[in-house]
Structure formats: C-alpha cells, structure tokens
Amino acid sequence: MAKVLIGFMGSGKSTVARLLDDNYIDMDSLITEKIGMPIADYFDIEGEESFRRLESQVLEELLKMDSVISTGGGVIVNPYNRSLLSKNKDTIYLKADFDTLYSRISKDKLNKRPLFITNSRDQLRQIFEQRQVWYEEVSTQQIDVTMKTPEEIIEEIL
Ligand code: S3P
C-alpha cells in the first residue's frame, strides 16, 4: 500500500517523504521529467488544467505501488483524485497554518510555485481555506507540522 503525503505548498511533504524512505517518489519531480520543463513554465504554456490531467494520471499509477509518495499541494483539487486518495488507507495530511506556509513559500527561491507567482496573498489564503476541507476529507492521519522538526513529524507518523 502506498504511503501518501498530502498538504499545502510549503508543508514539508518532500522533506518528510525523504526521511521516511530514501526511495520515495516525488510526484512533481516525476511530472517535471515527463514534461521536460519546470512546472511554472508548463502552467504558462499549457495551462493549469492540462497540468491537473497529467497529475491525475500519475497519481493513479503511483497509488498502485508500495511506495512513499510526496504529492503536489493541488492534488486534491480534482474530485477524481480525491476519490482515489480516499480509497488509499495511508494518506497523511501535513497541516500548518496559512501564515507559516506563506512565509515558507515566499522564502523558497529554488522552487518558484506558479500559484504563488500569479496570486496575491489574499487569493492564496482563499485557495488554502478551500483546500483544507479536502485535505481533511481524504486523509487517514493528520499531523500539525507548524512547530515541529521533520524528525518529530516522522516519529508521529511511525
Ligand atoms: C501546486 C503545488 C506544487 C506543484 C504545482 C501546483 C498547487 O507542489 O504541484 O506548482 O496547486 O498547490 P508543492 O506542494 O510541492 O509545492
């Protein structure tokens, strides 16, 4: 069974996934390899909808595997993805408050997220609030990661 990490941008999904298993699969990296360009460029050229379709195909394949999977923050936007994730018995929501996440996202110079570039802070907060319900709906475990180190988070998961 796949162990799937979900949560908003900046919640630490990839960091935690790496600590859980060196051979974890990062959905965004996999998609970046497939499309041959950064996700921000793909959003510009092909649009978000096209990215969501790809994301859905990749998720469906990965859920059949016995791996630790780090997802992109928007994986729960598509209702089909939510139904897939709901059926998975080990889906962990890394939860944090918006201000913490926003500060992390804005400091991340290596990963320029398209939704961060194209939305104001208030718009991003609305996206966050809408998604929180979905993260909670599909997850089997929720961990408040706001004040925790990656090691403390791992301890809670295991
Ligand atoms: C997205 C989050 C990103 C990436 C893409 C869209 C989103 O992943 O999949 O930029 O819609 O929240 P991270 O959560 O790893 O930043």
Tab-separated table of N, CA and C and ligand atoms in Angstrom:
chain	number	residue	atom	x	y	z
A	1	MET	N	0.839	-1.209	0.000
A	1	MET	CA	0.000	0.000	0.000
A	1	MET	C	0.873	1.258	0.000
A	2	ALA	N	0.448	2.243	-0.748
A	2	ALA	CA	1.234	3.480	-0.834
A	2	ALA	C	1.038	4.311	0.441
A	3	LYS	N	2.128	4.945	0.866
A	3	LYS	CA	2.031	5.915	1.964
A	3	LYS	C	2.106	7.280	1.305
A	4	VAL	N	1.001	8.024	1.350
A	4	VAL	CA	0.909	9.257	0.569
A	4	VAL	C	0.891	10.487	1.470
A	5	LEU	N	1.774	11.421	1.172
A	5	LEU	CA	1.813	12.661	1.949
A	5	LEU	C	1.105	13.754	1.167
A	6	ILE	N	0.139	14.394	1.816
A	6	ILE	CA	-0.571	15.497	1.175
A	6	ILE	C	-0.491	16.743	2.058
A	7	GLY	N	-0.769	17.891	1.467
A	7	GLY	CA	-0.755	19.138	2.232
A	7	GLY	C	-0.434	20.304	1.313
A	8	PHE	N	-0.651	21.488	1.829
A	8	PHE	CA	-0.449	22.697	1.030
A	8	PHE	C	1.039	22.865	0.700
A	9	MET	N	1.319	23.725	-0.291
A	9	MET	CA	2.704	24.069	-0.624
A	9	MET	C	3.421	24.517	0.648
A	10	GLY	N	4.645	24.073	0.810
A	10	GLY	CA	5.437	24.519	1.958
A	10	GLY	C	5.215	23.713	3.231
A	11	SER	N	4.394	22.656	3.162
A	11	SER	CA	4.128	21.897	4.393
A	11	SER	C	5.222	20.871	4.692
A	12	GLY	N	6.154	20.680	3.764
A	12	GLY	CA	7.302	19.802	4.033
A	12	GLY	C	7.111	18.371	3.553
A	13	LYS	N	6.210	18.172	2.584
A	13	LYS	CA	5.898	16.811	2.123
A	13	LYS	C	7.144	16.074	1.614
A	14	SER	N	7.945	16.740	0.789
A	14	SER	CA	9.119	16.071	0.214
A	14	SER	C	10.176	15.785	1.283
A	15	THR	N	10.396	16.732	2.171
A	15	THR	CA	11.392	16.531	3.231
A	15	THR	C	11.014	15.334	4.096
A	16	VAL	N	9.750	15.276	4.491
A	16	VAL	CA	9.281	14.180	5.340
A	16	VAL	C	9.329	12.853	4.566
A	17	ALA	N	8.917	12.885	3.309
A	17	ALA	CA	8.926	11.661	2.488
A	17	ALA	C	10.351	11.101	2.382
A	18	ARG	N	11.315	11.972	2.192
A	18	ARG	CA	12.710	11.539	2.058
A	18	ARG	C	13.194	10.873	3.338
A	19	LEU	N	12.780	11.432	4.478
A	19	LEU	CA	13.194	10.847	5.761
A	19	LEU	C	12.500	9.502	6.014
A	20	LEU	N	11.302	9.357	5.482
A	20	LEU	CA	10.574	8.092	5.661
A	20	LEU	C	11.178	6.992	4.802
A	21	ASP	N	11.614	7.397	3.600
A	21	ASP	CA	12.157	6.406	2.663
A	21	ASP	C	12.993	7.123	1.604
A	22	ASP	N	14.278	6.754	1.572
A	22	ASP	CA	15.195	7.359	0.590
A	22	ASP	C	14.700	7.184	-0.837
A	23	ASN	N	13.955	6.116	-1.060
A	23	ASN	CA	13.462	5.834	-2.414
A	23	ASN	C	12.043	6.360	-2.638
A	24	TYR	N	11.671	7.373	-1.901
A	24	TYR	CA	10.321	7.930	-2.061
A	24	TYR	C	10.143	8.486	-3.477
A	25	ILE	N	8.886	8.607	-3.876
A	25	ILE	CA	8.610	9.150	-5.212
A	25	ILE	C	7.975	10.532	-5.064
A	26	ASP	N	8.569	11.499	-5.728
A	26	ASP	CA	8.063	12.862	-5.672
A	26	ASP	C	7.259	13.127	-6.951
A	27	MET	N	5.952	13.315	-6.799
A	27	MET	CA	5.088	13.462	-7.984
A	27	MET	C	5.506	14.630	-8.873
A	28	ASP	N	5.840	15.753	-8.247
A	28	ASP	CA	6.220	16.929	-9.041
A	28	ASP	C	7.492	16.667	-9.844
A	29	SER	N	8.465	15.960	-9.230
A	29	SER	CA	9.714	15.662	-9.959
A	29	SER	C	9.416	14.740	-11.139
A	30	LEU	N	8.541	13.759	-10.889
A	30	LEU	CA	8.187	12.812	-11.943
A	30	LEU	C	7.512	13.543	-13.115
A	31	ILE	N	6.606	14.450	-12.764
A	31	ILE	CA	5.890	15.208	-13.797
A	31	ILE	C	6.862	16.131	-14.531
A	32	THR	N	7.779	16.742	-13.780
A	32	THR	CA	8.768	17.631	-14.405
A	32	THR	C	9.601	16.858	-15.434
A	33	GLU	N	9.966	15.615	-15.070
A	33	GLU	CA	10.720	14.771	-16.018
A	33	GLU	C	9.892	14.503	-17.272
A	34	LYS	N	8.616	14.173	-17.072
A	34	LYS	CA	7.729	13.849	-18.202
A	34	LYS	C	7.548	15.046	-19.130
A	35	ILE	N	7.361	16.226	-18.579
A	35	ILE	CA	7.052	17.394	-19.415
A	35	ILE	C	8.313	18.097	-19.913
A	36	GLY	N	9.438	17.792	-19.290
A	36	GLY	CA	10.717	18.332	-19.748
A	36	GLY	C	10.876	19.831	-19.526
A	37	MET	N	10.181	20.343	-18.537
A	37	MET	CA	10.336	21.779	-18.211
A	37	MET	C	9.841	22.021	-16.787
A	38	PRO	N	10.217	23.142	-16.178
A	38	PRO	CA	9.711	23.436	-14.840
A	38	PRO	C	8.176	23.565	-14.862
A	39	ILE	N	7.554	23.196	-13.747
A	39	ILE	CA	6.082	23.234	-13.676
A	39	ILE	C	5.549	24.651	-13.935
A	40	ALA	N	6.266	25.662	-13.451
A	40	ALA	CA	5.817	27.053	-13.664
A	40	ALA	C	5.738	27.359	-15.170
A	41	ASP	N	6.708	26.868	-15.952
A	41	ASP	CA	6.686	27.090	-17.409
A	41	ASP	C	5.506	26.350	-18.049
A	42	TYR	N	5.268	25.130	-17.542
A	42	TYR	CA	4.170	24.336	-18.102
A	42	TYR	C	2.819	25.029	-17.844
A	43	PHE	N	2.666	25.593	-16.668
A	43	PHE	CA	1.445	26.347	-16.355
A	43	PHE	C	1.276	27.485	-17.362
A	44	ASP	N	2.375	28.167	-17.683
A	44	ASP	CA	2.334	29.297	-18.625
A	44	ASP	C	1.951	28.850	-20.022
A	45	ILE	N	2.546	27.756	-20.461
A	45	ILE	CA	2.379	27.326	-21.853
A	45	ILE	C	1.096	26.509	-22.053
A	46	GLU	N	0.880	25.512	-21.211
A	46	GLU	CA	-0.243	24.583	-21.416
A	46	GLU	C	-1.439	24.864	-20.487
A	47	GLY	N	-1.199	25.591	-19.435
A	47	GLY	CA	-2.285	25.915	-18.507
A	47	GLY	C	-2.412	24.924	-17.361
A	48	GLU	N	-3.091	25.389	-16.314
A	48	GLU	CA	-3.219	24.568	-15.097
A	48	GLU	C	-4.046	23.299	-15.349
A	49	GLU	N	-5.090	23.419	-16.182
A	49	GLU	CA	-5.962	22.257	-16.402
A	49	GLU	C	-5.196	21.076	-16.968
A	50	SER	N	-4.320	21.387	-17.915
A	50	SER	CA	-3.520	20.346	-18.533
A	50	SER	C	-2.589	19.709	-17.491
A	51	PHE	N	-2.029	20.530	-16.625
A	51	PHE	CA	-1.181	20.009	-15.550
A	51	PHE	C	-1.992	19.080	-14.645
A	52	ARG	N	-3.222	19.480	-14.331
A	52	ARG	CA	-4.058	18.665	-13.444
A	52	ARG	C	-4.371	17.302	-14.054
A	53	ARG	N	-4.546	17.274	-15.379
A	53	ARG	CA	-4.821	15.991	-16.046
A	53	ARG	C	-3.625	15.054	-15.896
A	54	LEU	N	-2.444	15.613	-16.149
A	54	LEU	CA	-1.216	14.823	-16.015
A	54	LEU	C	-1.054	14.319	-14.584
A	55	GLU	N	-1.305	15.226	-13.649
A	55	GLU	CA	-1.155	14.912	-12.231
A	55	GLU	C	-2.064	13.730	-11.862
A	56	SER	N	-3.265	13.737	-12.427
A	56	SER	CA	-4.230	12.697	-12.152
A	56	SER	C	-3.752	11.337	-12.663
A	57	GLN	N	-3.237	11.340	-13.893
A	57	GLN	CA	-2.727	10.080	-14.467
A	57	GLN	C	-1.582	9.529	-13.620
A	58	VAL	N	-0.680	10.412	-13.242
A	58	VAL	CA	0.491	9.985	-12.466
A	58	VAL	C	0.041	9.451	-11.100
A	59	LEU	N	-0.883	10.141	-10.462
A	59	LEU	CA	-1.363	9.697	-9.145
A	59	LEU	C	-1.961	8.295	-9.237
A	60	GLU	N	-2.794	8.086	-10.241
A	60	GLU	CA	-3.463	6.790	-10.380
A	60	GLU	C	-2.437	5.653	-10.496
A	61	GLU	N	-1.396	5.885	-11.262
A	61	GLU	CA	-0.350	4.865	-11.416
A	61	GLU	C	0.406	4.648	-10.112
A	62	LEU	N	0.761	5.742	-9.451
A	62	LEU	CA	1.583	5.638	-8.244
A	62	LEU	C	0.859	4.960	-7.089
A	63	LEU	N	-0.463	5.156	-7.037
A	63	LEU	CA	-1.217	4.568	-5.923
A	63	LEU	C	-1.233	3.042	-5.985
A	64	LYS	N	-0.872	2.500	-7.142
A	64	LYS	CA	-0.828	1.036	-7.268
A	64	LYS	C	0.476	0.489	-6.687
A	65	MET	N	1.405	1.389	-6.386
A	65	MET	CA	2.721	0.939	-5.931
A	65	MET	C	2.793	0.947	-4.405
A	66	ASP	N	3.848	0.270	-3.928
A	66	ASP	CA	4.034	0.141	-2.488
A	66	ASP	C	5.088	1.133	-2.020
A	67	SER	N	4.893	2.413	-2.305
A	67	SER	CA	5.970	3.380	-2.068
A	67	SER	C	5.492	4.535	-1.204
A	68	VAL	N	6.484	5.299	-0.735
A	68	VAL	CA	6.165	6.575	-0.088
A	68	VAL	C	6.066	7.614	-1.201
A	69	ILE	N	4.959	8.352	-1.219
A	69	ILE	CA	4.721	9.310	-2.304
A	69	ILE	C	4.498	10.711	-1.752
A	70	SER	N	5.267	11.643	-2.297
A	70	SER	CA	5.050	13.039	-1.940
A	70	SER	C	4.266	13.687	-3.086
A	71	THR	N	3.113	14.262	-2.770
A	71	THR	CA	2.245	14.822	-3.816
A	71	THR	C	2.464	16.332	-3.964
A	72	GLY	N	1.920	16.907	-5.015
A	72	GLY	CA	1.884	18.358	-5.156
A	72	GLY	C	0.687	18.878	-4.350
A	73	GLY	N	0.771	20.105	-3.864
A	73	GLY	CA	-0.265	20.640	-2.981
A	73	GLY	C	-1.663	20.680	-3.581
A	74	GLY	N	-1.751	20.679	-4.928
A	74	GLY	CA	-3.063	20.809	-5.562
A	74	GLY	C	-3.665	19.480	-5.986
A	75	VAL	N	-3.079	18.382	-5.521
A	75	VAL	CA	-3.536	17.065	-5.976
A	75	VAL	C	-4.989	16.802	-5.568
A	76	ILE	N	-5.460	17.490	-4.549
A	76	ILE	CA	-6.826	17.238	-4.050
A	76	ILE	C	-7.878	18.119	-4.750
A	77	VAL	N	-7.445	18.944	-5.712
A	77	VAL	CA	-8.392	19.842	-6.398
A	77	VAL	C	-9.360	19.030	-7.273
A	78	ASN	N	-8.839	18.013	-7.917
A	78	ASN	CA	-9.633	17.193	-8.829
A	78	ASN	C	-10.460	16.161	-8.034
A	79	PRO	N	-11.799	16.166	-8.218
A	79	PRO	CA	-12.644	15.234	-7.454
A	79	PRO	C	-12.255	13.768	-7.670
A	80	TYR	N	-11.804	13.440	-8.879
A	80	TYR	CA	-11.398	12.055	-9.141
A	80	TYR	C	-10.189	11.689	-8.275
A	81	ASN	N	-9.241	12.624	-8.158
A	81	ASN	CA	-8.069	12.383	-7.298
A	81	ASN	C	-8.501	12.206	-5.842
A	82	ARG	N	-9.497	12.991	-5.436
A	82	ARG	CA	-9.961	12.867	-4.045
A	82	ARG	C	-10.576	11.486	-3.818
A	83	SER	N	-11.282	10.987	-4.825
A	83	SER	CA	-11.873	9.660	-4.629
A	83	SER	C	-10.777	8.592	-4.615
A	84	LEU	N	-9.740	8.772	-5.425
A	84	LEU	CA	-8.614	7.821	-5.405
A	84	LEU	C	-7.921	7.856	-4.042
A	85	LEU	N	-7.663	9.059	-3.560
A	85	LEU	CA	-6.940	9.206	-2.291
A	85	LEU	C	-7.768	8.696	-1.116
A	86	SER	N	-9.075	8.887	-1.190
A	86	SER	CA	-9.948	8.414	-0.104
A	86	SER	C	-9.901	6.904	0.031
A	87	LYS	N	-9.679	6.238	-1.083
A	87	LYS	CA	-9.629	4.764	-1.040
A	87	LYS	C	-8.290	4.266	-0.493
A	88	ASN	N	-7.275	5.116	-0.544
A	88	ASN	CA	-5.956	4.708	-0.044
A	88	ASN	C	-5.980	4.731	1.490
A	89	LYS	N	-5.451	3.678	2.099
A	89	LYS	CA	-5.594	3.534	3.566
A	89	LYS	C	-4.522	4.271	4.360
A	90	ASP	N	-3.567	4.875	3.688
A	90	ASP	CA	-2.480	5.537	4.408
A	90	ASP	C	-2.151	6.876	3.731
A	91	THR	N	-2.992	7.852	3.987
A	91	THR	CA	-2.839	9.182	3.385
A	91	THR	C	-2.685	10.202	4.511
A	92	ILE	N	-1.508	10.794	4.580
A	92	ILE	CA	-1.163	11.640	5.727
A	92	ILE	C	-1.177	13.122	5.346
A	93	TYR	N	-1.970	13.875	6.065
A	93	TYR	CA	-2.083	15.313	5.815
A	93	TYR	C	-1.129	16.066	6.741
A	94	LEU	N	-0.157	16.746	6.146
A	94	LEU	CA	0.753	17.596	6.917
A	94	LEU	C	0.133	18.985	6.967
A	95	LYS	N	-0.334	19.320	8.159
A	95	LYS	CA	-1.178	20.504	8.327
A	95	LYS	C	-0.400	21.642	8.990
A	96	ALA	N	-0.578	22.858	8.476
A	96	ALA	CA	0.036	24.030	9.124
A	96	ALA	C	-0.854	25.229	8.859
A	97	ASP	N	-0.661	26.291	9.647
A	97	ASP	CA	-1.491	27.474	9.423
A	97	ASP	C	-0.984	28.261	8.216
A	98	PHE	N	-1.874	29.073	7.663
A	98	PHE	CA	-1.553	29.754	6.402
A	98	PHE	C	-0.323	30.659	6.513
A	99	ASP	N	-0.215	31.413	7.608
A	99	ASP	CA	0.902	32.376	7.708
A	99	ASP	C	2.255	31.659	7.700
A	100	THR	N	2.325	30.536	8.385
A	100	THR	CA	3.566	29.741	8.388
A	100	THR	C	3.889	29.276	6.966
A	101	LEU	N	2.878	28.748	6.299
A	101	LEU	CA	3.104	28.222	4.945
A	101	LEU	C	3.495	29.346	3.990
A	102	TYR	N	2.803	30.471	4.106
A	102	TYR	CA	3.087	31.579	3.190
A	102	TYR	C	4.523	32.068	3.375
A	103	SER	N	4.938	32.153	4.609
A	103	SER	CA	6.304	32.618	4.858
A	103	SER	C	7.313	31.623	4.272
A	104	ARG	N	7.044	30.328	4.424
A	104	ARG	CA	7.965	29.328	3.836
A	104	ARG	C	7.984	29.412	2.309
A	105	ILE	N	6.812	29.526	1.711
A	105	ILE	CA	6.729	29.560	0.242
A	105	ILE	C	7.456	30.795	-0.292
A	106	SER	N	7.263	31.923	0.378
A	106	SER	CA	7.863	33.150	-0.154
A	106	SER	C	9.380	33.157	0.003
A	107	LYS	N	9.891	32.376	0.962
A	107	LYS	CA	11.349	32.332	1.143
A	107	LYS	C	12.011	31.319	0.218
A	108	ASP	N	11.212	30.436	-0.380
A	108	ASP	CA	11.782	29.366	-1.202
A	108	ASP	C	12.152	29.887	-2.588
A	109	LYS	N	13.429	30.206	-2.754
A	109	LYS	CA	13.867	30.799	-4.030
A	109	LYS	C	14.130	29.716	-5.087
A	110	LEU	N	14.317	28.475	-4.623
A	110	LEU	CA	14.641	27.391	-5.567
A	110	LEU	C	13.395	26.876	-6.274
A	111	ASN	N	12.284	26.874	-5.556
A	111	ASN	CA	11.049	26.347	-6.112
A	111	ASN	C	10.037	27.483	-6.258
A	112	LYS	N	9.974	28.025	-7.466
A	112	LYS	CA	9.052	29.152	-7.709
A	112	LYS	C	7.695	28.580	-8.134
A	113	ARG	N	6.754	28.553	-7.179
A	113	ARG	CA	5.451	27.944	-7.476
A	113	ARG	C	4.581	28.877	-8.317
A	114	PRO	N	3.984	28.328	-9.396
A	114	PRO	CA	3.154	29.167	-10.263
A	114	PRO	C	2.007	29.854	-9.518
A	115	LEU	N	1.392	29.144	-8.567
A	115	LEU	CA	0.252	29.752	-7.863
A	115	LEU	C	0.693	30.882	-6.933
A	116	PHE	N	1.939	30.807	-6.496
A	116	PHE	CA	2.484	31.882	-5.659
A	116	PHE	C	2.766	33.109	-6.532
A	117	ILE	N	3.254	32.867	-7.733
A	117	ILE	CA	3.601	33.975	-8.637
A	117	ILE	C	2.336	34.710	-9.098
A	118	THR	N	1.274	33.940	-9.387
A	118	THR	CA	0.119	34.554	-10.046
A	118	THR	C	-1.004	34.989	-9.090
A	119	ASN	N	-0.872	34.694	-7.804
A	119	ASN	CA	-1.943	35.070	-6.866
A	119	ASN	C	-1.428	36.006	-5.776
A	120	SER	N	-2.310	36.890	-5.313
A	120	SER	CA	-1.963	37.745	-4.182
A	120	SER	C	-2.024	36.888	-2.916
A	121	ARG	N	-1.513	37.443	-1.822
A	121	ARG	CA	-1.552	36.718	-0.541
A	121	ARG	C	-2.999	36.362	-0.161
A	122	ASP	N	-3.920	37.308	-0.370
A	122	ASP	CA	-5.322	37.040	-0.019
A	122	ASP	C	-5.938	35.952	-0.891
A	123	GLN	N	-5.589	35.991	-2.166
A	123	GLN	CA	-6.118	34.950	-3.071
A	123	GLN	C	-5.580	33.572	-2.663
A	124	LEU	N	-4.296	33.553	-2.303
A	124	LEU	CA	-3.689	32.285	-1.906
A	124	LEU	C	-4.308	31.770	-0.606
A	125	ARG	N	-4.639	32.696	0.278
A	125	ARG	CA	-5.303	32.299	1.527
A	125	ARG	C	-6.660	31.651	1.229
A	126	GLN	N	-7.378	32.216	0.237
A	126	GLN	CA	-8.679	31.630	-0.133
A	126	GLN	C	-8.499	30.215	-0.680
A	127	ILE	N	-7.461	30.054	-1.520
A	127	ILE	CA	-7.182	28.727	-2.086
A	127	ILE	C	-6.883	27.751	-0.938
A	128	PHE	N	-6.080	28.208	0.007
A	128	PHE	CA	-5.716	27.390	1.173
A	128	PHE	C	-6.960	26.970	1.948
A	129	GLU	N	-7.852	27.933	2.198
A	129	GLU	CA	-9.038	27.628	3.003
A	129	GLU	C	-9.951	26.627	2.305
A	130	GLN	N	-10.080	26.795	1.008
A	130	GLN	CA	-10.909	25.863	0.252
A	130	GLN	C	-10.303	24.450	0.294
A	131	ARG	N	-8.978	24.387	0.159
A	131	ARG	CA	-8.335	23.077	0.086
A	131	ARG	C	-8.286	22.340	1.424
A	132	GLN	N	-8.226	23.103	2.524
A	132	GLN	CA	-8.115	22.463	3.843
A	132	GLN	C	-9.179	21.403	4.046
A	133	VAL	N	-10.408	21.729	3.616
A	133	VAL	CA	-11.537	20.811	3.769
A	133	VAL	C	-11.238	19.511	3.025
A	134	TRP	N	-10.663	19.649	1.839
A	134	TRP	CA	-10.387	18.469	1.013
A	134	TRP	C	-9.247	17.627	1.593
A	135	TYR	N	-8.202	18.292	2.081
A	135	TYR	CA	-7.093	17.530	2.692
A	135	TYR	C	-7.639	16.697	3.847
A	136	GLU	N	-8.503	17.336	4.645
A	136	GLU	CA	-9.045	16.634	5.812
A	136	GLU	C	-9.943	15.482	5.378
A	137	GLU	N	-10.726	15.755	4.347
A	137	GLU	CA	-11.691	14.756	3.859
A	137	GLU	C	-11.007	13.456	3.398
A	138	VAL	N	-9.875	13.567	2.721
A	138	VAL	CA	-9.280	12.366	2.113
A	138	VAL	C	-8.203	11.707	2.978
A	139	SER	N	-7.799	12.369	4.072
A	139	SER	CA	-6.649	11.827	4.812
A	139	SER	C	-7.074	10.829	5.886
A	140	THR	N	-6.167	9.904	6.194
A	140	THR	CA	-6.411	8.942	7.274
A	140	THR	C	-5.662	9.366	8.534
A	141	GLN	N	-4.687	10.261	8.391
A	141	GLN	CA	-3.941	10.776	9.550
A	141	GLN	C	-3.629	12.253	9.298
A	142	GLN	N	-3.741	13.059	10.335
A	142	GLN	CA	-3.433	14.489	10.188
A	142	GLN	C	-2.384	14.861	11.212
A	143	ILE	N	-1.367	15.562	10.768
A	143	ILE	CA	-0.300	15.948	11.692
A	143	ILE	C	-0.094	17.448	11.608
A	144	ASP	N	-0.190	18.112	12.753
A	144	ASP	CA	0.085	19.550	12.766
A	144	ASP	C	1.601	19.724	12.753
A	145	VAL	N	2.118	20.249	11.660
A	145	VAL	CA	3.576	20.313	11.490
A	145	VAL	C	4.139	21.697	11.828
A	146	THR	N	3.258	22.610	12.225
A	146	THR	CA	3.666	24.018	12.365
A	146	THR	C	4.947	24.211	13.173
A	147	MET	N	4.995	23.658	14.374
A	147	MET	CA	6.156	23.923	15.239
A	147	MET	C	7.080	22.711	15.339
A	148	LYS	N	6.957	21.770	14.411
A	148	LYS	CA	7.708	20.522	14.577
A	148	LYS	C	8.871	20.388	13.609
A	149	THR	N	9.905	19.700	14.050
A	149	THR	CA	11.034	19.392	13.166
A	149	THR	C	10.621	18.186	12.313
A	150	PRO	N	11.281	17.979	11.176
A	150	PRO	CA	10.964	16.803	10.368
A	150	PRO	C	11.082	15.505	11.173
A	151	GLU	N	12.063	15.431	12.075
A	151	GLU	CA	12.259	14.215	12.879
A	151	GLU	C	11.056	13.974	13.814
A	152	GLU	N	10.528	15.054	14.379
A	152	GLU	CA	9.360	14.899	15.262
A	152	GLU	C	8.136	14.438	14.460
A	153	ILE	N	8.054	14.926	13.242
A	153	ILE	CA	6.921	14.542	12.377
A	153	ILE	C	7.015	13.048	12.048
A	154	ILE	N	8.221	12.616	11.726
A	154	ILE	CA	8.433	11.190	11.402
A	154	ILE	C	8.029	10.317	12.582
A	155	GLU	N	8.426	10.732	13.760
A	155	GLU	CA	8.096	9.972	14.963
A	155	GLU	C	6.585	9.797	15.093
A	156	GLU	N	5.849	10.861	14.795
A	156	GLU	CA	4.383	10.796	14.896
A	156	GLU	C	3.804	9.864	13.835
A	157	ILE	N	4.399	9.909	12.659
A	157	ILE	CA	3.881	9.062	11.570
A	157	ILE	C	4.134	7.580	11.897
A	158	LEU	N	5.312	7.306	12.435
A	158	LEU	CA	5.651	5.908	12.677
A	158	LEU	C	5.093	5.473	14.033
B	1	S3P	C1	0.737	23.176	-6.645
B	1	S3P	C2	1.735	22.783	-5.784
B	1	S3P	C3	3.084	22.428	-6.250
B	1	S3P	C4	3.041	21.953	-7.702
B	1	S3P	C5	2.330	22.946	-8.565
B	1	S3P	C6	0.901	23.196	-8.116
B	1	S3P	C7	-0.581	23.569	-6.074
B	1	S3P	O1	3.633	21.409	-5.424
B	1	S3P	O2	2.434	20.699	-7.821
B	1	S3P	O3	3.062	24.131	-8.517
B	1	S3P	O4	-1.555	23.678	-6.819
B	1	S3P	O5	-0.656	23.742	-4.837
B	1	S3P	P1	4.186	21.637	-3.917
B	1	S3P	O6	3.032	21.474	-2.986
B	1	S3P	O7	5.185	20.554	-3.748
B	1	S3P	O8	4.783	22.982	-3.860
